[in-house]
């Protein structure tokens, strides 16, 4: 999909390696099993329906930090399904760049960054702090 | 003579005595007999408190003749649907020798029911002994049935309202679903448009083309930011222009990574009708974009963005200390046209001042409903 391809490019431009993209829940499971990612972007609406939330729960169960990418943040469950937060679509190049910088800072253990406007953080602060440490 | 006949005779005699005490011209007796209000008199000093007198209106109401009722206790008016509780209250009142007004379901001679607004009162002699009970009956079956009709009508109306409410709720649910679906598609389409432009910009080898594509992308993304901010307030018809400005500015600050360009802002919520969101967001985008472009090509500088209300107007101000030179004619021209067209669309006034290195652009427009913007 075009959106995934351009996101992939933006992630790589920021100096990260993309290990795979998935269009369905099953593809996502296979990709996660094949090569454990350090981080994931999860759209709520995949080709097989709103299965992104289940993918998110799978990631959370494996302690892989991730954010939702969604056009409707209100559809995310109250507990954010273990996500760090959400980037609302349609995001801008700058918004994604800032969110990426913040997320990679978090994963590297730097917790003193200010979250950018483009990233809506999960309300549960404990999850945010617990996620990146793994 | 049977007991019954004896009793009736005694009651009849008591009634006759009562009547005999009143001469024909006695207006009170005449009124009692002639009134349209059904009335009876009973004698509590006889066994079982029998009726000793009834007037014509009572005969008319109940269908019984005076002969049939005199000598009998009034309980013959009761029937299967008569409230036991009402009967008990009447009995208690008679025993206590007090007045009582009670609504009771009674039966006529033909077996039909009627609602009786009964009033019962003891009549005392000079020694304060109860000598008679006086009772008046008022048939209010019509009122009762009107009440029942009203209750039925109300019940029907309520059912109708409930049915309509359910229908409306389901229609509203479908509408809401549709709005969310459309909103979702608009968002995805905006991101797809942006992705197509990004793809093209990435593929092209020509720097000029790339610059043009990025200029298009910048405006598409301004619309994206608006779309993201729509429907976030409870009141979907309003839109906070400061919120969009904050996001645009902070996106820029984070992304340009030029410590020599300092972006500051003073943003107060200004609510505008949602239909004006796009032109106003484009105005902010062009003003900030112009200042940043000049700062990038120049040696940086300070950029200050203000959104606030000002005496019934609202103000968007972008102030910068970048050198006010045009980066390139085409870019500046596009920026100018977009700014002026958007301003015209919302009836805003643009005022540009330059003093040394400081450029200030004020865009002012009338706030349509001051009360609304107070909230």
Coordinates of C-alpha atoms in Angstrom, one line a residue:
Chain A
X1 CA 0.0 0.0 0.0
X2 CA 1.1 3.5 -0.9
X3 CA 0.8 4.9 2.6
X4 CA 2.9 2.1 4.1
X5 CA 5.5 2.5 1.4
X6 CA 5.9 6.2 2.0
X7 CA 6.0 5.7 5.8
X8 CA 8.6 3.0 5.2
X9 CA 10.6 5.6 3.3
X10 CA 10.2 8.2 5.9
X11 CA 11.3 5.8 8.6
X12 CA 14.4 4.8 6.6
X13 CA 15.2 8.4 5.8
X14 CA 15.3 9.0 9.6
X15 CA 18.0 6.3 9.8
X16 CA 16.1 3.2 10.8
X17 CA 15.7 -0.1 9.2
X18 CA 12.3 -1.4 8.2
X19 CA 12.1 -5.2 8.7
X20 CA 8.7 -5.6 7.1
X21 CA 5.2 -4.4 6.5
X22 CA 1.9 -6.3 6.9
X23 CA -1.5 -5.8 5.5
X24 CA -3.4 -8.2 7.7
X25 CA -3.3 -9.5 11.2
X26 CA -1.8 -12.9 10.1
X27 CA 0.9 -11.2 8.1
X28 CA 1.7 -9.0 11.1
X29 CA 2.1 -12.1 13.3
X30 CA 4.3 -13.8 10.8
X31 CA 6.5 -10.7 10.4
X32 CA 6.8 -10.3 14.2
X33 CA 7.7 -14.0 14.6
X34 CA 10.2 -14.0 11.8
X35 CA 12.2 -11.1 13.1
X36 CA 11.5 -9.4 16.3
X37 CA 11.1 -5.6 15.7
X38 CA 12.3 -3.0 18.1
X39 CA 9.3 -0.9 17.3
X40 CA 6.1 -1.0 15.2
X41 CA 3.6 1.4 13.7
X42 CA 0.1 -0.1 13.7
X43 CA -2.8 1.1 11.7
X44 CA -6.1 0.1 13.3
X45 CA -7.8 -0.6 10.0
X46 CA -6.0 -3.4 8.1
X47 CA -7.2 -5.3 5.1
X48 CA -9.0 -7.9 7.3
X49 CA -10.9 -5.2 9.3
X50 CA -10.1 -3.3 12.5
X51 CA -7.6 -6.0 13.5
X52 CA -4.9 -3.5 14.3
X53 CA -5.9 -3.4 17.9
X54 CA -5.4 -7.2 18.2
X55 CA -2.0 -6.8 16.5
X56 CA -1.2 -4.1 19.1
X57 CA -2.2 -6.5 21.9
X58 CA 0.1 -9.2 20.4
X59 CA 3.0 -6.7 20.3
X60 CA 2.3 -5.6 23.9
X61 CA 2.3 -9.2 25.0
X62 CA 5.7 -9.6 23.5
X63 CA 6.9 -6.3 25.1
X64 CA 7.5 -4.7 21.7
X65 CA 6.8 -1.0 21.9
X66 CA 4.5 0.5 19.2
X67 CA 2.2 3.4 18.4
X68 CA -1.1 3.3 16.6
X69 CA -1.5 5.3 13.4
X70 CA -5.1 6.1 13.0
X71 CA -7.6 8.4 11.4
X72 CA -9.8 8.1 14.5
X73 CA -8.0 8.2 17.8
X74 CA -11.3 7.8 19.6
X75 CA -11.6 4.2 18.3
X76 CA -8.5 3.2 20.3
X77 CA -9.5 1.3 23.5
X78 CA -9.2 3.2 26.7
X79 CA -6.1 1.3 27.8
X80 CA -4.5 2.0 24.4
X81 CA -3.9 -1.8 24.1
X82 CA -0.5 -1.3 25.5
X83 CA 0.5 1.2 22.9
X84 CA 2.9 4.1 23.7
X85 CA 0.5 6.5 22.0
X86 CA -1.0 7.3 18.6
X87 CA -0.1 9.4 15.6
X88 CA -3.3 10.7 14.0
X89 CA -3.7 10.5 10.3
X90 CA -3.3 12.4 8.1
X91 CA 0.1 13.1 9.6
X92 CA 2.5 15.6 8.1
X93 CA 6.2 14.9 7.1
X94 CA 7.3 17.2 9.9
X95 CA 4.9 15.6 12.4
X96 CA 6.1 12.1 11.6
X97 CA 9.7 13.2 11.7
X98 CA 9.3 14.7 15.2
X99 CA 7.3 11.7 16.4
X100 CA 10.1 9.4 15.1
X101 CA 12.8 11.4 16.8
X102 CA 10.9 11.3 20.1
X103 CA 10.2 7.5 19.9
X104 CA 13.8 6.6 19.0
X105 CA 15.0 8.8 21.8
X106 CA 12.6 6.9 24.2
X107 CA 13.7 3.5 23.0
X108 CA 17.4 4.5 23.5
X109 CA 16.5 5.3 27.0
X110 CA 16.2 9.1 26.9
X111 CA 13.1 9.9 28.9
X112 CA 13.6 13.7 29.1
X113 CA 12.4 14.6 25.7
X114 CA 9.2 16.6 25.1
X115 CA 6.6 14.7 23.2
X116 CA 5.7 16.4 19.9
X117 CA 2.2 17.6 19.1
X118 CA 1.9 15.0 16.4
X119 CA 2.1 12.1 19.0
X120 CA -0.8 11.6 21.3
X121 CA 0.6 9.7 24.3
X122 CA -1.3 6.9 26.0
X123 CA -2.8 8.1 29.3
X124 CA -1.2 5.3 31.2
X125 CA 2.3 6.8 32.0
X126 CA 3.5 3.5 33.5
X127 CA 3.0 1.8 30.1
X128 CA 4.9 4.5 28.4
X129 CA 7.9 4.2 30.7
X130 CA 7.8 0.4 30.8
X131 CA 7.6 -0.1 27.0
X132 CA 10.9 1.3 25.9
X133 CA 13.0 -0.3 28.6
X134 CA 12.7 -3.8 27.1
Chain B
X1 CA -95.6 -9.3 58.6
X2 CA -92.0 -10.2 57.7
X3 CA -89.0 -8.6 59.4
X4 CA -88.3 -6.9 56.1
X5 CA -91.7 -5.4 55.8
X6 CA -91.6 -4.3 59.4
X7 CA -88.3 -2.6 58.9
X8 CA -89.5 -0.9 55.8
X9 CA -92.6 0.3 57.5
X10 CA -90.5 1.7 60.4
X11 CA -88.2 3.5 58.0
X12 CA -91.2 4.8 56.0
X13 CA -92.8 6.1 59.1
X14 CA -89.6 7.8 60.1
X15 CA -89.4 9.4 56.7
X16 CA -93.0 10.5 56.8
X17 CA -92.4 12.0 60.2
X18 CA -89.5 13.9 58.8
X19 CA -91.5 15.2 55.9
X20 CA -94.5 16.0 58.0
X21 CA -92.3 18.3 60.2
X22 CA -91.9 20.5 57.1
X23 CA -94.9 22.4 55.8
X24 CA -95.4 22.3 52.0
X25 CA -94.0 25.8 51.6
X26 CA -90.8 25.0 53.5
X27 CA -88.3 26.1 50.9
X28 CA -85.5 23.8 52.3
X29 CA -87.7 20.7 52.0
X30 CA -88.8 21.8 48.5
X31 CA -85.2 22.4 47.5
X32 CA -84.2 18.9 48.8
X33 CA -86.9 17.3 46.8
X34 CA -86.5 19.3 43.6
X35 CA -82.7 19.6 43.4
X36 CA -80.9 17.8 40.6
X37 CA -78.4 16.6 43.2
X38 CA -79.2 13.0 44.3
X39 CA -79.7 13.0 48.0
X40 CA -80.8 10.6 50.7
X41 CA -81.4 10.6 54.5
X42 CA -80.7 7.6 56.7
X43 CA -81.7 6.9 60.3
X44 CA -78.9 5.6 62.4
X45 CA -81.2 5.1 65.3
X46 CA -82.9 2.2 63.5
X47 CA -81.4 -1.1 63.0
X48 CA -78.7 -1.1 60.2
X49 CA -79.1 2.6 59.5
X50 CA -81.7 2.4 56.8
X51 CA -82.6 5.0 54.2
X52 CA -85.7 6.8 55.3
X53 CA -85.9 9.3 52.5
X54 CA -84.5 9.8 49.0
X55 CA -85.2 12.5 46.4
X56 CA -86.3 12.3 42.8
X57 CA -82.7 12.9 41.6
X58 CA -81.5 9.8 43.5
X59 CA -84.3 7.7 41.9
X60 CA -83.3 9.0 38.5
X61 CA -79.6 8.4 39.1
X62 CA -79.9 4.8 40.5
X63 CA -83.0 3.6 38.7
X64 CA -84.5 2.5 42.0
X65 CA -87.8 4.0 43.2
X66 CA -88.2 5.5 46.7
X67 CA -90.3 2.5 47.7
X68 CA -87.5 0.1 46.7
X69 CA -84.8 1.9 48.7
X70 CA -86.5 3.1 51.9
X71 CA -85.8 0.7 54.7
X72 CA -82.6 -0.6 53.2
X73 CA -79.0 0.2 54.1
X74 CA -77.2 1.9 51.3
X75 CA -74.8 -1.0 50.7
X76 CA -77.1 -2.3 47.9
X77 CA -75.4 0.3 45.8
X78 CA -72.1 -1.6 46.1
X79 CA -71.0 -4.3 43.7
X80 CA -68.1 -6.5 42.7
X81 CA -65.8 -3.7 41.6
X82 CA -66.5 -1.4 44.5
X83 CA -63.4 -0.6 46.5
X84 CA -63.4 -2.4 49.9
X85 CA -61.2 0.3 51.2
X86 CA -63.7 3.1 50.3
X87 CA -66.5 1.1 51.9
X88 CA -64.4 0.7 55.1
X89 CA -63.7 4.5 55.2
X90 CA -67.4 5.3 54.9
X91 CA -68.2 2.8 57.7
X92 CA -65.5 4.3 59.9
X93 CA -66.9 7.7 59.3
X94 CA -70.4 6.7 60.2
X95 CA -69.2 5.1 63.4
X96 CA -67.2 8.2 64.3
X97 CA -70.1 10.4 63.4
X98 CA -67.9 12.6 61.1
X99 CA -68.2 14.0 57.6
X100 CA -66.6 12.2 54.7
X101 CA -66.2 12.8 51.0
X102 CA -65.2 9.7 49.1
X103 CA -65.1 8.6 45.5
X104 CA -66.7 5.2 45.2
X105 CA -67.8 2.9 42.3
X106 CA -71.5 2.1 42.7
X107 CA -74.1 0.1 40.8
X108 CA -77.5 1.2 39.4
X109 CA -80.5 -1.0 39.4
X110 CA -79.8 -2.2 35.9
X111 CA -76.4 -3.4 37.1
X112 CA -74.4 -0.7 35.3
X113 CA -71.5 1.0 37.2
X114 CA -71.2 4.7 38.0
X115 CA -68.6 6.7 39.8
X116 CA -70.1 8.4 42.8
X117 CA -68.6 11.4 44.5
X118 CA -70.3 10.6 47.9
X119 CA -70.6 13.2 50.6
X120 CA -71.9 12.0 53.9
X121 CA -72.6 14.1 57.0
X122 CA -74.3 13.5 60.3
X123 CA -77.3 15.6 61.3
X124 CA -77.4 16.4 65.1
X125 CA -80.3 17.5 67.3
X126 CA -80.1 20.2 70.1
X127 CA -78.5 17.7 72.4
X128 CA -75.9 17.0 69.8
X129 CA -77.1 13.5 69.3
X130 CA -77.0 12.1 65.7
X131 CA -80.5 11.9 64.5
X132 CA -79.9 11.4 60.8
X133 CA -77.2 11.0 58.2
X134 CA -77.5 13.1 55.1
X135 CA -75.7 11.9 51.9
X136 CA -75.4 13.4 48.5
X137 CA -74.3 11.5 45.4
X138 CA -72.6 13.1 42.4
X139 CA -72.2 11.0 39.3
X140 CA -68.8 11.8 37.9
X141 CA -68.5 8.8 35.5
X142 CA -68.0 11.2 32.6
X143 CA -65.1 12.8 34.3
X144 CA -63.7 9.4 35.2
X145 CA -64.0 8.2 31.6
X146 CA -62.5 11.4 30.3
X147 CA -59.6 10.8 32.6
X148 CA -59.4 7.3 31.3
X149 CA -59.6 8.6 27.7
X150 CA -56.9 11.1 28.5
X151 CA -54.7 8.5 30.1
X152 CA -55.1 6.2 27.1
X153 CA -54.4 9.1 24.7
X154 CA -51.3 10.0 26.8
X155 CA -50.2 6.5 26.8
X156 CA -50.6 6.3 23.0
X157 CA -48.7 9.5 22.5
X158 CA -45.9 8.3 24.7
X159 CA -45.7 5.1 22.8
X160 CA -45.6 7.1 19.6
X161 CA -42.9 9.3 21.0
X162 CA -40.9 6.3 22.1
X163 CA -41.2 4.8 18.7
X164 CA -40.2 8.0 17.0
X165 CA -37.3 8.5 19.3
X166 CA -36.1 5.0 18.6
X167 CA -36.4 5.7 14.9
X168 CA -34.5 9.0 15.2
X169 CA -31.8 7.4 17.3
X170 CA -31.2 4.7 14.8
X171 CA -31.2 7.3 12.0
X172 CA -28.7 9.4 14.0
X173 CA -26.6 6.4 14.6
X174 CA -26.5 5.7 10.9
X175 CA -25.6 9.3 10.2
X176 CA -22.9 9.3 12.8
X177 CA -21.5 6.2 11.3
X178 CA -21.6 7.8 7.9
X179 CA -19.9 11.0 9.1
X180 CA -17.1 8.9 10.7
X181 CA -16.7 6.8 7.6
X182 CA -16.5 10.0 5.4
X183 CA -14.1 11.6 7.8
X184 CA -12.0 8.5 7.8
X185 CA -11.9 8.4 4.0
X186 CA -11.1 12.1 3.7
X187 CA -8.2 11.6 6.1
X188 CA -6.9 8.6 4.2
X189 CA -7.3 10.4 0.9
X190 CA -5.4 13.4 2.1
X191 CA -2.6 11.1 3.3
X192 CA -2.7 9.3 0.0
X193 CA -2.4 12.6 -1.9
X194 CA 0.5 13.5 0.2
X195 CA 2.1 10.1 -0.3
X196 CA 1.7 10.4 -4.1
X197 CA 3.5 13.8 -4.0
X198 CA 6.2 12.5 -1.7
X199 CA 6.7 9.5 -4.0
X200 CA 7.1 11.8 -7.0
X201 CA 9.4 14.1 -5.1
X202 CA 11.5 11.1 -4.0
X203 CA 11.8 9.7 -7.5
X204 CA 12.5 12.9 -9.4
X205 CA 16.1 13.8 -10.1
X206 CA 15.3 17.4 -10.9
X207 CA 15.9 19.7 -7.9
X208 CA 13.4 22.4 -9.2
X209 CA 10.7 19.8 -9.7
X210 CA 11.4 18.5 -6.2
X211 CA 11.1 22.0 -4.8
X212 CA 7.7 22.5 -6.5
X213 CA 6.4 19.2 -5.3
X214 CA 7.5 20.0 -1.7
X215 CA 5.6 23.3 -2.1
X216 CA 2.5 21.4 -3.1
X217 CA 3.0 18.9 -0.3
X218 CA 3.3 21.7 2.2
X219 CA -0.2 23.0 1.3
X220 CA -1.8 19.6 1.2
X221 CA -0.4 19.0 4.7
X222 CA -1.9 22.3 5.9
X223 CA -5.3 20.9 4.8
X224 CA -4.4 17.6 6.5
X225 CA -3.8 19.4 9.8
X226 CA -7.2 21.1 9.5
X227 CA -8.9 17.8 8.8
X228 CA -7.2 16.3 11.8
X229 CA -8.4 19.1 14.1
X230 CA -12.0 19.1 12.8
X231 CA -14.5 17.3 15.0
X232 CA -12.2 17.3 18.0
X233 CA -14.3 19.7 19.9
X234 CA -17.7 18.6 21.3
X235 CA -19.3 21.3 19.1
X236 CA -18.3 20.1 15.7
X237 CA -19.4 23.4 14.0
X238 CA -16.5 25.3 15.7
X239 CA -12.8 25.2 15.2
X240 CA -10.0 26.6 17.3
X241 CA -7.6 28.3 14.9
X242 CA -4.9 28.6 17.6
X243 CA -4.8 24.9 18.0
X244 CA -4.0 24.5 14.3
X245 CA -1.4 27.2 14.5
X246 CA 0.2 25.6 17.5
X247 CA 0.5 22.3 15.7
X248 CA 1.9 23.9 12.5
X249 CA 4.5 25.9 14.4
X250 CA 5.6 23.1 16.7
X251 CA 5.9 20.7 13.7
X252 CA 8.1 23.2 12.1
X253 CA 10.2 24.0 15.1
X254 CA 10.9 20.3 15.6
X255 CA 11.7 19.5 12.0
X256 CA 13.8 22.4 10.7
X257 CA 16.6 21.7 13.2
X258 CA 18.1 25.1 12.8
X259 CA 19.2 26.5 16.1
X260 CA 19.6 29.9 14.5
X261 CA 15.8 30.0 13.7
X262 CA 13.9 30.6 16.9
X263 CA 10.1 30.1 16.8
X264 CA 8.1 31.5 19.6
X265 CA 4.3 31.9 19.9
X266 CA 1.5 33.5 21.8
X267 CA -1.6 31.5 21.1
X268 CA -5.0 32.0 22.7
X269 CA -8.1 29.9 21.7
X270 CA -10.1 31.6 18.9
X271 CA -13.1 29.7 17.8
X272 CA -14.3 30.1 14.3
X273 CA -17.0 28.4 12.2
X274 CA -15.6 25.1 10.9
X275 CA -16.2 26.3 7.3
X276 CA -13.6 29.0 7.7
X277 CA -11.0 26.5 9.0
X278 CA -9.3 25.8 5.7
X279 CA -8.7 29.4 4.5
X280 CA -7.5 30.5 8.0
X281 CA -5.2 27.5 8.3
X282 CA -3.8 28.4 4.9
X283 CA -3.2 32.0 6.1
X284 CA -1.2 30.8 9.1
X285 CA 0.6 28.3 6.9
X286 CA 1.6 31.0 4.3
X287 CA 2.7 33.6 6.9
X288 CA 4.8 31.2 8.9
X289 CA 6.1 29.4 5.8
X290 CA 7.2 32.7 4.3
X291 CA 9.1 33.7 7.4
X292 CA 10.7 30.3 7.8
X293 CA 11.8 30.2 4.1
X294 CA 13.4 33.6 4.4
X295 CA 15.1 32.6 7.7
X296 CA 16.3 29.3 6.1
X297 CA 17.9 31.1 3.1
X298 CA 19.1 33.9 5.3
X299 CA 21.1 33.7 8.5
X300 CA 18.2 32.5 10.6
X301 CA 16.3 34.8 13.0
X302 CA 13.5 35.1 15.4
X303 CA 9.9 34.2 14.3
X304 CA 7.0 35.0 16.6
X305 CA 3.4 33.8 15.9
X306 CA 0.4 35.4 17.6
X307 CA -3.2 34.3 17.5
X308 CA -5.6 36.1 19.8
X309 CA -8.9 38.0 20.1
X310 CA -8.8 41.8 20.0
X311 CA -11.9 44.0 20.5
X312 CA -14.3 41.9 18.5
X313 CA -11.7 41.1 16.0
X314 CA -9.2 38.4 15.9
X315 CA -5.6 38.7 15.0
X316 CA -3.1 36.4 13.4
X317 CA 0.3 38.1 13.6
X318 CA 3.6 36.7 12.3
X319 CA 6.6 38.8 13.2
X320 CA 10.2 37.9 12.1
X321 CA 13.7 39.3 12.0
X322 CA 14.7 37.4 8.9
X323 CA 15.9 39.6 6.1
X324 CA 12.8 40.6 4.0
X325 CA 14.1 39.4 0.7
X326 CA 12.1 37.2 -1.6
X327 CA 13.6 33.8 -1.7
X328 CA 12.6 33.2 -5.3
X329 CA 9.9 35.0 -7.3
X330 CA 7.8 31.9 -8.0
X331 CA 7.6 30.7 -4.4
X332 CA 6.9 34.2 -3.1
X333 CA 4.2 34.7 -5.8
X334 CA 2.4 31.5 -4.9
X335 CA 2.6 32.3 -1.2
X336 CA 1.2 35.8 -1.8
X337 CA -1.7 34.6 -4.0
X338 CA -2.7 31.9 -1.5
X339 CA -2.5 34.3 1.4
X340 CA -4.5 37.0 -0.4
X341 CA -7.1 34.7 -1.8
X342 CA -7.6 33.0 1.6
X343 CA -7.9 36.4 3.3
X344 CA -10.5 37.5 0.8
X345 CA -12.5 34.3 1.3
X346 CA -12.9 35.0 5.0
X347 CA -13.1 38.8 4.7
X348 CA -9.8 39.4 6.5
X349 CA -7.5 42.4 6.2
X350 CA -3.8 42.0 5.6
X351 CA -1.4 44.6 6.9
X352 CA 2.4 44.3 6.3
X353 CA 4.9 46.5 8.1
X354 CA 8.7 46.5 7.7
X355 CA 11.1 48.2 10.0
X356 CA 14.7 47.4 9.5
X357 CA 15.0 43.7 9.7
X358 CA 11.7 43.3 11.4
X359 CA 8.7 42.3 9.3
X360 CA 5.3 42.2 10.9
X361 CA 2.2 40.9 9.1
X362 CA -1.2 41.3 10.8
X363 CA -4.2 39.5 9.5
X364 CA -7.4 40.7 11.2
X365 CA -11.0 39.7 10.8
X366 CA -14.2 40.2 12.6
X367 CA -15.2 37.5 15.1
X368 CA -18.7 36.6 14.0
X369 CA -20.3 35.9 17.3
X370 CA -18.4 37.5 20.2
X371 CA -20.4 35.4 22.8
X372 CA -19.5 32.2 21.1
X373 CA -15.8 33.0 21.1
X374 CA -15.9 33.8 24.8
X375 CA -16.6 30.2 25.6

